[in-house]
CSV table of C-alpha atoms and ligand atoms in Angstrom, one decimal:
chain,number,residue,atom,x,y,z
A,8,UNK,CA,-10.6,10.4,1.5
A,9,UNK,CA,-13.2,11.9,3.8
A,10,UNK,CA,-12.5,14.7,6.2
A,11,UNK,CA,-14.9,15.8,8.9
A,12,UNK,CA,-15.0,19.4,10.0
A,13,UNK,CA,-15.8,19.7,13.7
A,14,UNK,CA,-15.7,22.5,16.3
A,15,UNK,CA,-17.9,24.6,18.5
A,16,UNK,CA,-20.8,26.6,17.1
A,17,UNK,CA,-19.8,29.9,15.5
A,18,UNK,CA,-16.2,28.9,15.0
A,19,UNK,CA,-16.4,29.2,11.3
A,20,UNK,CA,-16.9,25.6,10.2
A,21,UNK,CA,-19.6,26.3,7.5
A,22,UNK,CA,-17.7,29.4,6.3
A,23,UNK,CA,-14.6,27.2,5.8
A,24,UNK,CA,-16.7,24.5,4.2
A,25,UNK,CA,-18.1,27.0,1.7
A,26,UNK,CA,-14.7,28.2,0.7
A,27,UNK,CA,-13.4,24.7,0.3
A,28,UNK,CA,-16.3,23.5,-1.7
A,29,UNK,CA,-17.4,26.6,-3.5
A,30,UNK,CA,-20.8,26.1,-2.1
A,31,UNK,CA,-23.2,28.6,-0.4
A,32,UNK,CA,-24.5,26.9,2.7
A,33,UNK,CA,-25.9,29.5,5.0
A,34,UNK,CA,-23.5,30.5,7.7
A,35,UNK,CA,-24.1,32.1,11.1
A,36,UNK,CA,-27.2,30.1,11.8
A,37,UNK,CA,-27.5,27.6,14.6
A,38,UNK,CA,-27.6,24.1,13.3
A,39,UNK,CA,-29.1,21.5,15.6
A,40,UNK,CA,-26.7,18.7,16.3
A,41,UNK,CA,-28.8,16.2,14.6
A,42,UNK,CA,-29.1,18.2,11.3
A,43,UNK,CA,-28.0,16.5,8.1
A,44,UNK,CA,-24.3,17.4,7.5
A,45,UNK,CA,-23.2,19.3,4.4
A,46,UNK,CA,-21.1,17.2,2.2
A,47,UNK,CA,-18.8,18.6,-0.6
A,48,UNK,CA,-16.2,17.2,-3.0
A,49,UNK,CA,-13.1,19.3,-3.3
A,50,UNK,CA,-10.5,19.2,-6.0
A,51,UNK,CA,-7.0,18.9,-4.7
A,52,UNK,CA,-5.0,21.9,-6.1
A,53,UNK,CA,-2.0,20.6,-8.0
A,54,UNK,CA,0.1,22.9,-10.2
A,55,UNK,CA,1.7,19.8,-11.8
A,56,UNK,CA,-1.5,19.0,-13.5
A,57,UNK,CA,-1.6,22.4,-15.2
A,58,UNK,CA,2.0,22.0,-16.4
A,59,UNK,CA,1.3,18.5,-17.7
A,60,UNK,CA,-1.8,19.7,-19.5
A,61,UNK,CA,0.3,22.3,-21.3
A,62,UNK,CA,2.6,19.4,-22.5
A,63,UNK,CA,-0.1,16.9,-23.4
A,64,UNK,CA,-3.0,19.1,-24.4
A,65,UNK,CA,-5.5,16.5,-23.2
A,66,UNK,CA,-9.3,16.5,-23.6
A,67,UNK,CA,-9.7,16.4,-19.9
A,68,UNK,CA,-7.8,17.3,-16.7
A,69,UNK,CA,-8.9,15.5,-13.6
A,70,UNK,CA,-7.5,16.4,-10.2
A,71,UNK,CA,-7.6,14.2,-7.1
A,72,UNK,CA,-10.5,14.9,-4.8
A,73,UNK,CA,-11.2,15.0,-1.1
A,74,UNK,CA,-14.6,14.8,0.5
A,75,UNK,CA,-15.4,17.3,3.3
A,76,UNK,CA,-18.2,17.0,5.7
A,77,UNK,CA,-19.4,20.0,7.6
A,78,UNK,CA,-20.9,18.5,10.8
A,79,UNK,CA,-23.3,20.6,12.8
A,80,UNK,CA,-22.0,22.2,16.0
A,81,UNK,CA,-20.9,20.3,19.0
A,82,UNK,CA,-22.6,21.6,22.1
A,83,UNK,CA,-20.7,24.0,24.2
A,84,UNK,CA,-21.8,22.3,27.5
A,85,UNK,CA,-20.6,19.0,26.2
A,86,UNK,CA,-19.3,16.6,28.7
A,87,UNK,CA,-22.6,15.3,29.8
A,88,UNK,CA,-22.7,11.7,29.1
A,89,UNK,CA,-25.2,10.5,26.5
A,90,UNK,CA,-26.1,14.1,25.5
A,91,UNK,CA,-24.3,14.1,22.2
A,92,UNK,CA,-26.5,13.8,19.1
A,93,UNK,CA,-26.3,10.2,17.9
A,94,UNK,CA,-26.5,11.3,14.3
A,95,UNK,CA,-23.7,13.7,14.8
A,96,UNK,CA,-21.4,11.0,16.0
A,97,UNK,CA,-22.6,8.7,13.3
A,98,UNK,CA,-21.5,11.2,10.7
A,99,UNK,CA,-18.0,11.6,12.1
A,100,UNK,CA,-17.5,7.9,12.8
A,101,UNK,CA,-16.7,7.1,9.2
A,102,UNK,CA,-14.4,9.9,8.3
A,103,UNK,CA,-10.7,9.4,7.8
A,104,UNK,CA,-9.6,12.4,9.8
A,105,UNK,CA,-11.0,15.3,11.8
A,106,UNK,CA,-10.5,19.0,11.0
A,107,UNK,CA,-11.0,20.8,14.2
A,108,UNK,CA,-11.9,24.4,13.7
A,109,UNK,CA,-11.1,26.7,16.6
A,110,UNK,CA,-12.1,30.3,16.8
A,111,UNK,CA,-9.7,33.2,17.7
A,112,UNK,CA,-11.4,35.8,15.5
A,113,UNK,CA,-13.4,38.6,17.2
A,114,UNK,CA,-16.7,39.5,15.7
A,115,UNK,CA,-19.2,41.4,17.9
A,116,UNK,CA,-22.1,40.3,15.8
A,117,UNK,CA,-21.3,36.6,16.3
A,118,UNK,CA,-20.9,35.7,20.0
A,119,UNK,CA,-18.3,33.1,20.6
A,120,UNK,CA,-19.8,29.8,21.8
A,121,UNK,CA,-17.6,29.7,24.9
A,122,UNK,CA,-18.6,33.2,26.0
A,123,UNK,CA,-15.2,34.7,25.2
A,124,UNK,CA,-12.3,33.9,23.0
A,125,UNK,CA,-10.2,31.2,24.5
A,126,UNK,CA,-8.8,28.7,21.9
A,127,UNK,CA,-7.1,26.4,24.5
A,128,UNK,CA,-10.4,25.9,26.4
A,129,UNK,CA,-12.4,25.4,23.2
A,130,UNK,CA,-10.0,22.7,22.0
A,131,UNK,CA,-10.3,21.0,25.3
A,132,UNK,CA,-14.1,21.2,25.3
A,133,UNK,CA,-14.4,19.5,21.9
A,134,UNK,CA,-11.7,16.9,22.7
A,135,UNK,CA,-13.6,16.1,25.9
A,136,UNK,CA,-16.7,15.4,23.9
A,137,UNK,CA,-14.9,13.1,21.6
A,138,UNK,CA,-13.2,11.4,24.6
A,139,UNK,CA,-16.6,10.8,26.4
A,140,UNK,CA,-18.1,9.4,23.3
A,141,UNK,CA,-15.3,6.9,22.9
A,142,UNK,CA,-15.4,6.1,26.6
A,143,UNK,CA,-19.1,5.3,26.3
A,144,UNK,CA,-18.4,2.8,23.5
A,145,UNK,CA,-15.6,1.3,25.5
A,146,UNK,CA,-17.7,0.8,28.6
A,147,UNK,CA,-20.6,-0.7,26.8
A,148,UNK,CA,-18.3,-3.1,25.0
A,149,UNK,CA,-16.6,-4.1,28.2
A,150,UNK,CA,-19.9,-5.1,29.7
A,151,UNK,CA,-20.7,-7.3,26.7
A,152,UNK,CA,-17.3,-8.9,26.7
A,153,UNK,CA,-17.5,-9.6,30.5
A,154,UNK,CA,-20.8,-11.3,30.1
A,155,UNK,CA,-19.6,-13.4,27.3
A,156,UNK,CA,-16.5,-14.4,29.2
A,157,UNK,CA,-18.6,-15.4,32.3
A,158,UNK,CA,-21.3,-17.2,30.3
A,159,UNK,CA,-19.3,-18.9,27.5
A,160,UNK,CA,-15.8,-18.7,28.7
A,161,UNK,CA,-14.6,-17.0,25.5
A,162,UNK,CA,-10.8,-17.0,25.3
A,163,UNK,CA,-10.5,-14.2,22.8
A,164,UNK,CA,-12.6,-12.0,25.1
A,165,UNK,CA,-9.8,-11.8,27.6
A,166,UNK,CA,-7.3,-10.1,25.3
A,167,UNK,CA,-10.0,-7.7,24.2
A,168,UNK,CA,-11.0,-6.9,27.8
A,169,UNK,CA,-7.4,-6.1,28.6
A,170,UNK,CA,-7.2,-3.8,25.7
A,171,UNK,CA,-10.5,-2.1,26.6
A,172,UNK,CA,-9.4,-1.6,30.1
A,173,UNK,CA,-6.2,0.1,28.9
A,174,UNK,CA,-8.3,2.3,26.6
A,175,UNK,CA,-10.7,3.2,29.4
A,176,UNK,CA,-7.9,4.1,31.8
A,177,UNK,CA,-6.3,6.4,29.2
A,178,UNK,CA,-9.5,8.0,28.1
A,179,UNK,CA,-10.4,8.7,31.7
A,180,UNK,CA,-7.1,10.4,32.1
A,181,UNK,CA,-7.9,12.5,29.0
A,182,UNK,CA,-5.5,10.7,26.7
A,183,UNK,CA,-6.8,10.2,23.2
A,184,UNK,CA,-6.4,6.8,21.6
A,185,UNK,CA,-4.3,8.2,18.8
A,186,UNK,CA,-1.6,8.9,21.4
A,187,UNK,CA,-1.3,5.3,22.7
A,188,UNK,CA,1.3,2.9,21.5
A,189,UNK,CA,-0.7,-0.1,20.3
A,190,UNK,CA,0.5,-3.4,18.9
A,191,UNK,CA,-0.6,-4.5,15.4
A,192,UNK,CA,-3.0,-7.0,17.0
A,193,UNK,CA,-4.5,-4.3,19.3
A,194,UNK,CA,-4.9,-1.9,16.3
A,195,UNK,CA,-6.8,-4.7,14.5
A,196,UNK,CA,-9.0,-5.3,17.4
A,197,UNK,CA,-10.1,-1.6,17.7
A,198,UNK,CA,-10.4,-0.9,14.1
A,199,UNK,CA,-14.1,-1.7,13.9
A,200,UNK,CA,-15.1,0.7,16.7
A,201,UNK,CA,-14.1,3.8,14.7
A,202,UNK,CA,-13.1,5.6,17.8
A,203,UNK,CA,-13.1,9.3,17.4
A,204,UNK,CA,-10.0,10.0,19.4
A,205,UNK,CA,-8.1,7.5,17.3
A,206,UNK,CA,-8.6,9.5,14.2
A,207,UNK,CA,-5.8,11.8,13.0
A,208,UNK,CA,-6.7,15.4,13.8
A,209,UNK,CA,-5.7,18.7,12.4
A,210,UNK,CA,-6.4,22.0,14.1
A,211,UNK,CA,-7.4,25.0,12.1
A,212,UNK,CA,-7.1,28.3,14.0
A,213,UNK,CA,-9.7,30.5,12.5
A,214,UNK,CA,-7.9,33.8,13.1
A,215,UNK,CA,-9.2,37.3,12.8
A,216,UNK,CA,-8.5,39.6,9.8
A,217,UNK,CA,-6.3,41.8,12.1
A,218,UNK,CA,-4.3,38.8,13.3
A,219,UNK,CA,-2.9,37.9,9.9
A,220,UNK,CA,0.0,40.2,10.6
A,221,UNK,CA,0.9,38.4,13.8
A,222,UNK,CA,1.8,34.8,12.8
A,223,UNK,CA,3.7,34.3,16.1
A,224,UNK,CA,0.7,35.0,18.3
A,225,UNK,CA,-0.3,31.3,18.8
A,226,UNK,CA,3.2,29.8,18.7
A,227,UNK,CA,2.9,28.1,22.1
A,228,UNK,CA,-0.4,26.6,21.3
A,229,UNK,CA,0.9,25.4,18.0
A,230,UNK,CA,4.0,23.8,19.5
A,231,UNK,CA,2.0,22.1,22.2
A,232,UNK,CA,-0.3,20.3,19.7
A,233,UNK,CA,2.2,19.7,17.1
A,234,UNK,CA,4.3,17.9,19.6
A,235,UNK,CA,1.3,15.6,20.1
A,236,UNK,CA,1.1,14.9,16.4
A,237,UNK,CA,-1.7,17.3,15.7
A,238,UNK,CA,-0.7,19.8,13.0
A,239,UNK,CA,-2.0,23.3,13.6
A,240,UNK,CA,-2.6,25.8,10.8
A,241,UNK,CA,-3.9,29.3,10.9
A,242,UNK,CA,-6.2,30.8,8.4
A,243,UNK,CA,-8.8,33.5,8.3
A,244,UNK,CA,-12.0,31.9,6.9
A,245,UNK,CA,-13.5,35.3,6.3
A,246,UNK,CA,-10.5,36.4,4.1
A,247,UNK,CA,-10.3,33.1,2.4
A,248,UNK,CA,-14.0,33.5,1.5
A,249,UNK,CA,-13.3,36.9,0.0
A,250,UNK,CA,-10.3,35.5,-1.9
A,251,UNK,CA,-12.4,32.7,-3.3
A,252,UNK,CA,-14.9,35.2,-4.6
A,253,UNK,CA,-12.4,37.3,-6.5
A,254,UNK,CA,-12.6,35.0,-9.5
A,255,UNK,CA,-9.2,35.2,-11.3
A,256,UNK,CA,-5.8,34.1,-10.2
A,257,UNK,CA,-4.0,37.4,-10.8
A,258,UNK,CA,-6.4,39.5,-8.6
A,259,UNK,CA,-6.1,36.7,-6.0
A,260,UNK,CA,-2.4,37.0,-6.0
A,261,UNK,CA,-2.4,40.8,-5.7
A,262,UNK,CA,-5.0,40.6,-2.9
A,263,UNK,CA,-2.9,38.1,-0.9
A,264,UNK,CA,0.3,40.0,-1.4
A,265,UNK,CA,-1.5,43.1,0.0
A,266,UNK,CA,-2.3,41.1,3.1
A,267,UNK,CA,1.0,39.4,3.3
A,268,UNK,CA,-0.4,35.9,2.7
A,269,UNK,CA,2.0,33.7,0.8
A,270,UNK,CA,-0.2,30.8,0.0
A,271,UNK,CA,-4.0,30.5,0.3
A,272,UNK,CA,-5.0,28.9,3.6
A,273,UNK,CA,-7.0,26.4,1.7
A,274,UNK,CA,-4.2,25.1,-0.4
A,275,UNK,CA,-2.2,24.8,2.8
A,276,UNK,CA,-5.1,23.0,4.5
A,277,UNK,CA,-5.6,20.5,1.8
A,278,UNK,CA,-1.9,19.8,1.6
A,279,UNK,CA,-1.5,19.4,5.3
A,280,UNK,CA,-4.5,17.0,5.4
A,281,UNK,CA,-2.9,15.0,2.7
A,282,UNK,CA,0.3,14.8,4.7
A,283,UNK,CA,-1.5,14.0,7.9
A,284,UNK,CA,-3.1,11.0,6.3
A,285,UNK,CA,0.1,9.9,4.6
A,286,UNK,CA,-1.3,10.4,1.2
A,287,UNK,CA,0.5,11.2,-2.0
A,288,UNK,CA,-0.5,11.6,-5.7
A,289,UNK,CA,0.8,9.9,-8.7
A,290,UNK,CA,-0.1,11.2,-12.2
A,291,UNK,CA,-1.1,9.8,-15.5
A,292,UNK,CA,-0.8,11.8,-18.7
A,293,UNK,CA,-1.9,11.3,-22.3
A,294,UNK,CA,-3.9,12.8,-25.1
A,295,UNK,CA,-7.2,11.8,-23.5
A,296,UNK,CA,-6.6,12.8,-19.9
A,297,UNK,CA,-4.2,14.2,-17.5
A,298,UNK,CA,-5.0,13.0,-14.0
A,299,UNK,CA,-3.9,12.8,-10.4
A,300,UNK,CA,-4.6,9.7,-8.3
A,301,UNK,CA,-4.5,9.4,-4.5
A,302,UNK,CA,-2.6,6.6,-2.8
A,303,UNK,CA,-1.0,6.0,0.6
A,304,UNK,CA,2.7,6.5,0.9
A,305,UNK,CA,4.4,3.1,0.4
A,306,UNK,CA,1.9,1.7,-2.1
A,307,UNK,CA,3.5,-0.6,-4.6
A,308,UNK,CA,3.0,-0.2,-8.4
A,309,UNK,CA,0.6,-3.1,-8.7
A,310,UNK,CA,-1.8,-1.8,-6.1
A,311,UNK,CA,-1.5,1.7,-7.4
A,312,UNK,CA,-2.5,0.4,-10.8
A,313,UNK,CA,-5.6,-1.0,-9.1
A,314,UNK,CA,-6.7,2.5,-8.1
A,315,UNK,CA,-7.0,3.3,-11.8
A,316,UNK,CA,-8.7,0.0,-12.7
A,317,UNK,CA,-9.0,-3.4,-11.1
A,318,UNK,CA,-8.0,-5.0,-14.5
A,319,UNK,CA,-4.7,-3.1,-14.4
A,320,UNK,CA,-3.9,-4.6,-11.0
A,321,UNK,CA,-4.9,-8.1,-12.0
A,322,UNK,CA,-3.1,-8.1,-15.3
A,323,UNK,CA,-0.2,-5.9,-14.2
A,324,UNK,CA,3.0,-6.5,-16.3
A,325,UNK,CA,5.1,-3.4,-15.5
A,326,UNK,CA,5.0,0.3,-15.0
A,327,UNK,CA,6.7,2.9,-17.1
A,328,UNK,CA,7.7,5.6,-14.7
A,329,UNK,CA,9.2,9.1,-15.0
A,330,UNK,CA,9.3,11.6,-12.2
A,331,UNK,CA,7.4,14.8,-12.8
A,332,UNK,CA,10.5,16.9,-12.5
A,333,UNK,CA,12.4,14.8,-15.1
A,334,UNK,CA,9.5,14.9,-17.4
A,335,UNK,CA,9.2,18.7,-17.2
A,336,UNK,CA,13.0,19.1,-17.6
A,337,UNK,CA,13.0,16.9,-20.7
A,338,UNK,CA,10.1,18.6,-22.4
A,339,UNK,CA,8.3,15.5,-23.6
A,340,UNK,CA,7.9,11.8,-22.9
A,341,UNK,CA,9.9,10.9,-26.0
A,342,UNK,CA,12.7,13.2,-24.8
A,343,UNK,CA,12.6,11.7,-21.4
A,344,UNK,CA,12.8,8.2,-22.9
A,345,UNK,CA,15.8,9.2,-25.1
A,346,UNK,CA,17.6,10.5,-22.0
A,347,UNK,CA,17.0,7.2,-20.2
A,348,UNK,CA,14.8,8.9,-17.6
A,349,UNK,CA,11.8,6.7,-18.3
A,350,UNK,CA,12.2,3.6,-16.1
A,351,UNK,CA,10.6,0.2,-16.3
A,352,UNK,CA,9.4,-0.8,-12.8
A,353,UNK,CA,8.0,-4.1,-11.6
A,354,UNK,CA,5.0,-4.8,-9.3
A,355,UNK,CA,7.0,-4.2,-6.1
A,356,UNK,CA,8.2,-0.7,-7.0
A,357,UNK,CA,7.1,1.8,-4.4
A,358,UNK,CA,5.3,4.7,-6.1
A,359,UNK,CA,6.6,8.1,-5.3
A,360,UNK,CA,4.7,11.4,-5.1
A,361,UNK,CA,4.6,13.0,-8.6
A,362,UNK,CA,5.5,9.9,-10.5
A,363,UNK,CA,4.1,10.0,-14.0
A,364,UNK,CA,3.1,6.5,-14.7
A,365,UNK,CA,1.9,4.3,-17.6
A,366,UNK,CA,0.7,0.9,-16.6
A,367,UNK,CA,1.3,-2.1,-19.0
A,368,UNK,CA,-1.1,-4.8,-18.4
A,369,UNK,CA,-2.8,-7.9,-19.9
A,370,UNK,CA,-6.6,-8.3,-19.9
B,414,LIG,N1,-14.9,38.4,11.4
B,414,LIG,C1,-14.9,37.1,11.1
B,414,LIG,N2,-16.1,36.5,11.1
B,414,LIG,C2,-16.1,35.2,10.8
B,414,LIG,C3,-14.9,34.5,10.4
B,414,LIG,N3,-15.2,33.2,10.1
B,414,LIG,C4,-16.6,33.1,10.3
B,414,LIG,N4,-17.1,34.3,10.7
B,414,LIG,C5,-18.5,34.6,10.9
B,414,LIG,O1,-18.9,33.9,12.0
B,414,LIG,C6,-20.3,33.4,11.9
B,414,LIG,C7,-20.4,31.9,12.1
B,414,LIG,O2,-19.7,31.2,11.1
B,414,LIG,P1,-20.2,29.8,10.7
B,414,LIG,O3,-19.3,29.4,9.6
B,414,LIG,O4,-21.6,29.7,10.4
B,414,LIG,O5,-19.8,29.0,12.0
B,414,LIG,P2,-20.2,27.4,12.4
B,414,LIG,O6,-21.3,27.5,13.4
B,414,LIG,O7,-18.9,26.9,13.0
B,414,LIG,O8,-20.5,26.7,11.1
B,414,LIG,C8,-20.7,33.8,10.4
B,414,LIG,O9,-21.5,35.0,10.5
B,414,LIG,C9,-19.4,34.1,9.8
B,414,LIG,O10,-19.5,35.1,8.8
B,414,LIG,C10,-13.6,35.2,10.4
B,414,LIG,O11,-12.5,34.6,10.1
B,414,LIG,N5,-13.7,36.5,10.8
B,415,LIG,MG1,-22.3,25.7,10.6
């Protein structure tokens, strides 16, 4: 899974990227829009792995991972057609979802890109850039399709042209593609274009240190976007950065309690991104390795096996499944089996989040 971090300059994208990935990319510097993006692999925090590791004492514990891409700043002026860095757009075209960082923190040393602090306006500015970029692609494609229809009388072209016209009208009205109701056929048609406004989006409000005490402050903004299917979470990248440098869990806990933070913003961010994309984890546990695997909700046992190894999918016989809770309650796999909590499931079983699974297969 790939997540692209976008937002105006000086909104805290690189700060957030560093905290997420434990890297030390320089912050506070202007990055030209065509700069190479920073890419980092992040382990998905999952307490269940720690508990399973206590039970199985494996040689290795492997969490699920997410890839984050810190893309250089979108221009403040935006909105001028054809002005967007092509490289920038290229780098966000192939991500699975967008994390849109919006600044509300005040910091006199770092001037806000929009001149002052105005999250609503900044969100619109960035969304407009994404919209114009999609519109550009739609219009170019329409020209092509129209030519083909005229010259060669292509039948398929007509359906596509209708769809493109619908996209164009909506984009011109400022409506992102993700908000449109499209048929399965239409979804298939547009898949290859990788439209930016079709990607799931999550807004991170990068709030100031002093705002942590006022979680209600941006309630209206949150409700507005959440009602459009865009989750909004608040965190203070600066504080998260300090938390991540504390080193040990106990100190972290005390520090967060002091500030009235229940859960680290990062854990929340990673969890919400998972939910946004409809992802869940199933687990495998043994003496060699305890590991989390990422699948989409609704994945069947046989396809889930394929995430581990293609041979397991091809030669799938059955899955032995116990829920994480049942396994922990039982104390061991053997105890779970004795209690009848270990189930045998066939290829069509729909894997649930936290299922601890062993695949039986033939090679
Ligand atoms: N006070 C404060 N400063 C922040 C916060 N987040 C980022 N900054 C500062 O803002 C500047 C720009 O951050 P950066 O991550 O480089 O922004 P980017 O341009 O979006 O990548 C840096 O000097 C950061 O230290 C925050 O939550 N509070
Ligand atoms: Mg940056």
